[in-house]
Amino acid sequence: MDDYRRDVTIWYDAFNTKDPRLVDQILSEDWEDIPAAPGQPPGREGMKHLIVQLTTTFPDLKVTNEEILQEGNKVIVRSQLTGTQRGDFVGLATKNRAVNIMAIDIHEFRDGKIVRTWHTEDWLSGLHQLGAFEK
């Protein structure tokens, strides 16, 4: 059985280094993102789009992997996302506030590449931290 725990860290390195080209090493060309972000292009190019978008909005974005588990060809990662909003985010103007949220991703590997990712991030807490619900 392959050990994909080390390979999956390339995904997170792409955010931390602001280098979307890194995903070429780890994602299949027709990678599936579940759920995809609104307006996100399909496949690997969609991931590159997200990396640029998030690292532009949160220039100091950092993803810290807290736990990486593998079961067969699936790798589960629990991570912490931190950053300061410097641009519009989902229609929310910046107030230059910091965000600190948890994310959980399940990556499915086939032939050495990630073919599908299921993910959830605690954006409800994040939007509160960014002031989205203030009057």
Coordinates of C-alpha atoms in Angstrom, one line a residue, residues 57-117:
T57 CA -7.4 38.1 -0.2
F58 CA -5.4 36.8 2.8
P59 CA -1.8 37.6 1.8
D60 CA -0.5 36.1 5.1
L61 CA -2.6 32.9 4.8
K62 CA -1.0 30.0 6.6
V63 CA -2.3 26.5 6.6
T64 CA -1.0 24.3 9.5
N65 CA -1.6 20.6 9.3
E66 CA -2.6 19.4 12.8
E67 CA -3.3 15.8 12.0
I68 CA -2.8 13.6 8.9
L69 CA -4.4 10.1 8.8
Q70 CA -4.5 7.5 6.0
E71 CA -7.0 4.7 5.4
G72 CA -6.3 2.9 2.1
N73 CA -6.2 5.4 -0.7
K74 CA -7.8 8.2 1.3
V75 CA -5.9 10.7 3.4
I76 CA -7.7 12.9 6.0
V77 CA -6.2 16.2 7.1
R78 CA -7.3 18.4 9.9
S79 CA -5.7 21.8 9.6
Q80 CA -5.9 25.3 10.9
L81 CA -6.2 28.3 8.5
T82 CA -5.0 31.7 9.7
G83 CA -4.7 35.0 7.8
T84 CA -5.6 38.6 7.7
Q85 CA -8.3 39.8 5.2
R86 CA -6.8 42.5 2.9
G87 CA -9.3 42.3 0.1
D88 CA -13.0 41.6 -0.6
F89 CA -14.1 38.1 0.4
V90 CA -17.5 36.6 -0.7
G91 CA -18.8 40.1 -1.0
L92 CA -17.5 41.2 2.4
A93 CA -15.3 44.3 2.3
T94 CA -12.1 44.1 4.3
K95 CA -11.9 45.4 7.8
N96 CA -8.3 44.1 8.0
R97 CA -9.2 41.5 10.6
A98 CA -7.6 38.1 11.3
V99 CA -9.3 34.8 10.8
N100 CA -8.5 31.5 12.5
I101 CA -10.6 28.5 11.4
M102 CA -10.4 24.7 11.3
A103 CA -10.6 22.7 8.0
I104 CA -11.0 19.0 7.4
D105 CA -10.2 17.5 4.0
I106 CA -10.5 14.0 2.7
H107 CA -8.3 13.4 -0.3
E108 CA -8.8 10.3 -2.6
F109 CA -5.7 9.1 -4.4
R110 CA -5.5 7.1 -7.6
D111 CA -2.3 6.3 -9.5
G112 CA -0.3 8.6 -7.2
K113 CA -2.5 11.7 -7.7
I114 CA -5.4 13.2 -5.8
V115 CA -8.5 12.6 -7.9
R116 CA -11.2 13.9 -5.5
T117 CA -11.3 16.1 -2.4

